[in-house]
Amino acid sequence: MNAPSPALVAQRPERLRLVGQRRQLLAIMHQRLMFGMLVYAGIVAIIALRILYLAAFGDHAGRREELTAYVPERGDIVDRNGDALARTIDAWTIAIHPTKVIGDKLALAQRLAQLMPEYSEAQYFALLRSNKPFFYLRRRASPALVEAVNAIGEPGLAIEREPDRLYPQTSLAAHVIGYTDIDGHGMAGMERAFDQYLSDPATRGRPLTLSIDSRVQQALEHELLDAMTHFSAIGAAGVVMDVHTGEVLAMTSLPQLNPNDAGNGSPEARFNRATLGVYELGSTFKPFTVAMAMDLGIVKSFGQIYNCPDELHVYGHVVHDTEPYGRQCSVAEIMKASSNIGTAQIADQVGADRQKAFLKKMGFLDPVNVELKERGRTLTPGSRWGPFETMTVGFGHGIAVTPLHLATGYATLFNGGVYHPATLLKIGPGHPVPQGVRVFTEDTSYKMRSLIRLVVLKGTGRKADAPGYRVGGKTGTAEKLANGHYTSAAVVTSFAGVFPMDDPRYVMVMMLDDPKPTKETYGFHTAAWNIGPAFGVAVARIAPLLGVQPDMQREPDMSLVLPYVRDDQPKKD
Amino acid sequence: MSSRSFHSVFMVASCAAAALGCYLVSLRVASERAQLEGVETKIVLAQRDLRVLQTEIGTRGRLSQLERWNAGAFALSAPSAGQFLRGGFELARLAQPERNVDFQAPVVLASAPAPAEPKPLSTGPETDDAAAPPSNTPSSLLHQASLKTETREVPARTVVTLPQTIAKSTDKPVSAAKPAHKQSMEKPGLAAAHQAVKKAAPKAVMAATKKSVDKAVGTSARPMTKPVRLAKLDPLAPLPGRHSGNTRESAAER
């Protein structure tokens, strides 16, 4: 249209040039427009495609991950049968915003003092008149209280729900489970050891399964508490353990602690005697000494004779027996009557280095190997571990270990001689039995069964027998150290036993701290009189729970020991 | 207008319809999904409620509480070793009364007869020993040991055939037959043995129980033509009278 023929009109050359420029400009504009339109269409297409994609496959904004399962704020802790030991629930919290209170502050203070008498009316009033923006009145309030506070109808009161840790079984296995602080962080026990696992959103959906069996735990706690109350002991500890896997089926420390209100528990109650407390456990060590000697070929038979005088003068010290033989006695008799003098001689033959090596392999020289963080340091003679100390360690004095150490040691001795560290987590898929360390030979382990059964059948542990359950075990009474001196006024009595003895499956250790003599014990406060009977009662209750069938006919091979016992000695401990 | 000129219109219309269809499907899917999520949310809420209730029940029925109830009200204790049974046999043994040895009971010995030719009753004179016809019934395999020497001295003159009344009486329960036999009341162990041995009627036994049997024999005597009946009672079993008494007592004990 802008191109008339030059033949008709003789245009001026500048005008022609102008036309050419306009055409060029127009073409560029077309190009740019087209480009812009393409970009625009592209964006629209992208948006449309995205919308289509979202409509077909997309999630909407409110959708959450893992909607099909309820994930608690903090993971549950359950026992080996799946019963809850620790759970997080939504608890009510009552708080107040003093600046937002619009009603009569004095009346409100009166009402609050009636409902929550932990503060006085004046204190509430002072609080309401202060300019604090926020104040907790009660955390973990009961529904009845919440209802009453809600009925006041004051907008300044805030009633909210917040996650709270609840221990449904209250004091059961409190020292194993532990407790959390108000913000839900583990402060003790497994709560502390597995804090990361329990609070991580990725793992807290699956409960932490302990090896504890709550029925066994309850039985152990109850029997131990009975004994503790009866003999007015200041504390007690108990462990039940599977000898083959090292699983701790029950572990308790008394006095009891309520983890729901751990802050108000006494330090004595919060103290875990089973893993943190170390005690000289006395004669319960003697089987280890005999087993070491058998392993080393020093004791070849339970009929081997030692000289058991009334008192033994060695290395400038004197070793006493409560009721000495005063004659030659066999190894079986030494164990039966729990003779310090005989055991000291056996320990002397074993020697300090080999004794230390054995104890090291059993983990007795280190803090006990378990998941808990509350682990006590073993007390040993250390650099003073000479020949006499070897003797005293041989009969359980001069070395202080935890009750869990002792249980692990007995498990090692009677499961065929293999050490497995104790564990509080259930053995199963995802947590296999760890590789063990051989400490004693299988032969030694087998022969020791008869020796330890002899103690219960004829020796100091007779009161610990549970008919039909073939209990084997050893009493231990150790004098407590008071002001740097051993005193017979205060003792720690313990009993370490294994059942059923013809095929050992479970080891149980019970300990009383400072039991007092009573009328029924004829003034004695040795293990045979207090913890021994309690042990028998506890086994009769626990063994059926663990599937151990009572059988009056079965016994370990007693022909290994019985020929070497002369029945002319009164019992003692 | 030709259809060709509407071609593009049709195309646009069909495209629009297809797009609308797709959109409707997607909308439907989205709404279904939203419903599903609503259900899932409900499930989670129900799970949370379940947990709350479980926790409450678990807390109220905690083991220490059960222990306290047990100590206060139920007083149940762990079973002792003797209360465990190892299977059906031990359980069945509990149901059976205890077998106490009765020293008064007769000593009954088992004896097998020597294989001999059966002798017809009519041929030849019969001695005392050969009075019983040989048969293989269990009762014939038994003979009763006795210390009652004075009764043996009484000679049995004739062959005593078993009267039918007595044979019938063996079918009755022993307790019914018992009052008839005074001697057997005094010596209770004999009663059961009598019933078993009577119908075979060996002479010696008959002599031993003469007093009780003679009267019956006197009333009705018939030739022994009836088939021999099997004993319905175990001769080795303890006395029925005591026996049942024991069962009742032991049942009451359990």
XYZ file of N, CA and C in Angstrom, chain A residues 66-176:
333
model
N 2.721 -39.644 56.051
C 2.430 -40.716 57.017
C 1.166 -40.442 57.798
N 0.116 -40.179 57.051
C -1.130 -39.823 57.702
C -1.793 -41.046 58.321
N -1.421 -42.215 57.825
C -2.149 -43.415 58.244
C -1.710 -43.920 59.609
N -0.646 -43.383 60.176
C -0.209 -43.881 61.474
C -0.020 -42.715 62.421
N -0.369 -42.965 63.656
C -0.228 -41.919 64.652
C 1.204 -41.914 65.162
N 1.867 -40.794 65.012
C 3.246 -40.695 65.490
C 3.249 -39.849 66.761
N 3.622 -40.453 67.881
C 3.605 -39.683 69.127
C 4.723 -38.647 69.153
N 4.613 -37.736 70.067
C 5.619 -36.682 70.197
C 6.971 -37.244 70.605
N 6.927 -38.309 71.383
C 8.150 -38.989 71.782
C 7.829 -40.470 71.774
N 8.794 -41.272 71.326
C 8.517 -42.694 71.125
C 8.117 -43.413 72.405
N 7.319 -44.471 72.240
C 6.929 -45.293 73.381
C 8.103 -46.174 73.807
N 8.071 -46.592 75.056
C 8.980 -47.641 75.519
C 8.100 -48.798 75.956
N 8.334 -49.972 75.397
C 7.506 -51.129 75.752
C 8.410 -52.245 76.276
N 7.799 -53.196 76.986
C 8.580 -54.327 77.476
C 8.618 -55.401 76.393
N 9.214 -56.562 76.711
C 9.449 -57.552 75.677
C 8.138 -58.143 75.150
N 7.054 -58.012 75.896
C 5.767 -58.519 75.426
C 4.916 -57.434 74.795
N 5.466 -56.237 74.680
C 4.729 -55.154 74.033
C 3.875 -54.334 74.978
N 3.966 -54.581 76.271
C 3.194 -53.772 77.220
C 3.893 -52.433 77.427
N 3.103 -51.374 77.455
C 3.688 -50.038 77.504
C 4.331 -49.777 78.863
N 5.547 -49.262 78.830
C 6.217 -48.840 80.061
C 6.332 -47.324 80.120
N 6.373 -46.692 78.954
C 6.419 -45.228 78.915
C 5.679 -44.774 77.676
N 4.830 -43.752 77.837
C 4.045 -43.249 76.716
C 3.939 -41.747 76.819
N 3.707 -41.140 75.673
C 3.466 -39.706 75.690
C 1.990 -39.464 75.454
N 1.376 -38.745 76.354
C -0.051 -38.441 76.216
C -0.215 -36.931 76.144
N -1.410 -36.502 75.780
C -1.712 -35.070 75.808
C -2.245 -34.730 77.190
N -1.511 -33.900 77.872
C -1.952 -33.531 79.215
C -2.478 -32.097 79.184
N -3.293 -31.766 80.146
C -3.812 -30.407 80.244
C -2.814 -29.521 80.982
N -2.712 -28.309 80.476
C -1.860 -27.328 81.135
C -2.698 -26.090 81.425
N -2.598 -25.587 82.628
C -3.325 -24.370 82.980
C -2.307 -23.249 83.145
N -2.515 -22.177 82.411
C -1.595 -21.039 82.498
C -2.417 -19.763 82.591
N -1.752 -18.687 82.831
C -2.485 -17.419 82.939
C -1.692 -16.300 82.282
N -2.410 -15.392 81.638
C -1.818 -14.163 81.095
C -2.295 -13.029 82.000
N -1.509 -12.633 82.996
C -1.996 -11.625 83.965
C -2.429 -10.324 83.312
N -1.808 -9.951 82.200
C -2.159 -8.665 81.590
C -3.500 -8.729 80.886
N -3.964 -9.902 80.557
C -5.219 -10.008 79.815
C -6.422 -10.247 80.714
N -6.159 -10.317 82.024
C -7.270 -10.581 82.946
C -8.187 -9.373 82.978
N -9.479 -9.589 82.789
C -10.411 -8.449 82.782
C -11.341 -8.466 83.990
N -11.464 -9.593 84.666
C -12.401 -9.676 85.787
C -11.786 -9.130 87.073
N -12.465 -9.398 88.173
C -11.999 -8.957 89.483
C -10.816 -9.824 89.895
N -9.664 -9.183 90.032
C -8.453 -9.954 90.295
C -8.455 -10.581 91.674
N -9.026 -9.904 92.637
C -9.037 -10.437 93.997
C -9.904 -11.698 94.068
N -11.082 -11.613 93.429
C -11.969 -12.778 93.426
C -11.319 -13.943 92.704
N -10.641 -13.619 91.609
C -9.968 -14.671 90.847
C -8.883 -15.327 91.693
N -8.118 -14.502 92.410
C -7.053 -15.037 93.260
C -7.632 -15.941 94.330
N -8.756 -15.564 94.891
C -9.413 -16.397 95.913
C -9.793 -17.755 95.340
N -10.406 -17.684 94.165
C -10.881 -18.924 93.547
C -9.699 -19.837 93.183
N -8.643 -19.236 92.656
C -7.473 -20.036 92.275
C -6.836 -20.691 93.504
N -6.813 -19.942 94.602
C -6.224 -20.487 95.821
C -7.053 -21.661 96.343
N -8.363 -21.591 96.106
C -9.203 -22.722 96.503
C -8.897 -23.954 95.652
N -8.779 -23.697 94.349
C -8.611 -24.831 93.438
C -7.202 -25.400 93.476
N -6.222 -24.520 93.535
C -4.835 -24.981 93.507
C -4.113 -24.443 94.730
N -4.188 -25.166 95.823
C -3.696 -24.610 97.093
C -2.176 -24.581 97.221
N -1.441 -24.845 96.138
C 0.013 -24.796 96.293
C 0.523 -23.366 96.538
N -0.254 -22.381 96.082
C 0.082 -20.989 96.399
C -1.049 -20.396 97.242
N -0.715 -19.392 98.010
C -1.749 -18.746 98.833
C -2.487 -17.706 97.994
N -3.583 -17.237 98.550
C -4.401 -16.241 97.862
C -3.593 -14.966 97.578
N -2.769 -14.579 98.564
C -1.959 -13.364 98.406
C -0.957 -13.516 97.271
N -0.400 -14.709 97.200
C 0.590 -14.947 96.134
C -0.074 -14.865 94.762
N -1.262 -15.444 94.656
C -1.991 -15.369 93.389
C -2.314 -13.914 93.038
N -2.717 -13.184 94.044
C -3.088 -11.791 93.788
C -1.877 -10.995 93.325
N -0.737 -11.219 93.986
C 0.497 -10.525 93.581
C 0.863 -10.894 92.149
N 0.640 -12.156 91.839
C 0.958 -12.632 90.490
C 0.066 -11.939 89.459
N -1.212 -11.811 89.806
C -2.151 -11.221 88.854
C -1.867 -9.742 88.640
N -1.367 -9.093 89.664
C -1.106 -7.654 89.530
C 0.250 -7.367 88.901
N 1.070 -8.393 88.798
C 2.378 -8.187 88.163
C 2.167 -8.023 86.655
N 3.214 -7.572 85.994
C 3.085 -7.341 84.555
C 3.697 -8.461 83.733
N 3.808 -9.624 84.355
C 4.336 -10.763 83.600
C 3.346 -11.152 82.507
N 3.833 -11.406 81.330
C 2.890 -11.736 80.262
C 2.280 -13.150 80.395
N 3.023 -14.082 80.998
C 2.568 -15.481 80.951
C 3.102 -16.232 82.164
N 2.284 -17.102 82.716
C 2.733 -17.851 83.876
C 2.003 -19.192 83.930
N 2.779 -20.264 84.094
C 2.143 -21.585 84.229
C 1.580 -21.731 85.633
N 0.320 -22.107 85.733
C -0.261 -22.384 87.047
C -0.129 -23.854 87.393
N -0.377 -24.703 86.432
C -0.310 -26.141 86.709
C -0.048 -26.854 85.389
N 0.958 -27.689 85.375
C 1.163 -28.556 84.214
C 0.703 -29.937 84.630
N 0.231 -30.716 83.677
C -0.330 -32.035 83.932
C -1.478 -31.947 84.945
N -2.452 -31.109 84.604
C -3.585 -30.926 85.498
C -4.602 -32.029 85.262
N -5.352 -32.341 86.314
C -6.369 -33.383 86.176
C -7.589 -32.807 85.456
N -8.333 -33.640 84.714
C -9.500 -33.135 83.975
C -10.505 -32.424 84.877
N -10.669 -32.886 86.113
C -11.630 -32.257 87.018
C -11.210 -30.821 87.320
N -9.903 -30.655 87.561
C -9.396 -29.320 87.854
C -9.568 -28.407 86.645
N -9.275 -28.958 85.452
C -9.405 -28.171 84.227
C -10.844 -27.703 84.065
N -11.775 -28.593 84.353
C -13.186 -28.238 84.234
C -13.537 -27.108 85.199
N -13.031 -27.219 86.415
C -13.324 -26.199 87.426
C -12.722 -24.861 87.038
N -11.496 -24.882 86.529
C -10.841 -23.622 86.143
C -11.548 -23.016 84.939
N -11.970 -23.872 84.040
C -12.671 -23.397 82.858
C -13.985 -22.727 83.249
N -14.579 -23.233 84.324
C -15.870 -22.690 84.759
C -15.742 -21.268 85.308
N -14.534 -20.865 85.675
C -14.347 -19.494 86.158
C -14.683 -18.511 85.042
N -14.344 -18.903 83.801
C -14.717 -18.098 82.652
C -13.890 -16.851 82.463
N -12.672 -16.842 82.976
C -11.796 -15.680 82.841
C -10.999 -15.805 81.536
N -11.111 -14.826 80.618
C -10.380 -14.964 79.348
C -8.871 -14.932 79.504
N -8.384 -14.419 80.612
C -6.933 -14.395 80.817
C -6.355 -15.760 81.142
N -7.208 -16.700 81.518
C -6.716 -18.047 81.820
C -6.562 -18.824 80.519
N -5.449 -19.474 80.374
C -5.209 -20.267 79.168
C -5.176 -21.750 79.552
N -6.043 -22.514 78.904
C -6.051 -23.962 79.154
C -5.652 -24.640 77.856
N -4.535 -25.324 77.901
C -3.995 -25.899 76.669
C -3.620 -27.346 76.891
N -3.406 -28.012 75.768
C -2.914 -29.389 75.846
C -1.463 -29.391 75.391
N -0.652 -30.168 76.081
C 0.726 -30.323 75.629
C 1.163 -31.753 75.912
N 2.077 -32.260 75.096
C 2.498 -33.647 75.288
C 3.198 -33.819 76.630
N 2.915 -34.961 77.248
C 3.497 -35.208 78.560
C 3.847 -36.683 78.657
N 4.930 -36.975 79.345
C 5.397 -38.352 79.456
C 4.685 -39.025 80.618
N 4.118 -40.211 80.336
C 3.412 -40.946 81.382
C 4.021 -42.340 81.500
N 4.217 -42.786 82.730
C 4.723 -44.139 82.983
C 3.587 -44.927 83.608
N 2.840 -45.689 82.792
C 1.620 -46.325 83.293
C 1.874 -47.284 84.453
N 3.039 -47.925 84.462
C 3.304 -48.908 85.517
C 3.924 -48.252 86.749
N 3.886 -46.956 86.799
C 4.472 -46.154 87.886
C 5.893 -46.615 88.222
N 6.097 -47.158 89.397
C 7.482 -47.379 89.827
C 8.117 -48.613 89.218
N 7.353 -49.370 88.425
C 7.900 -50.612 87.879
C 9.079 -50.312 86.947
N 10.208 -50.939 87.231
C 11.415 -50.802 86.407
C 11.815 -49.339 86.216
N 11.559 -48.529 87.236
C 11.808 -47.095 87.093
C 13.270 -46.803 86.764
N 14.183 -47.582 87.350
C 15.592 -47.277 87.135
C 16.069 -47.728 85.768
N 15.351 -48.650 85.167
C 15.699 -49.057 83.801
C 15.141 -48.040 82.819
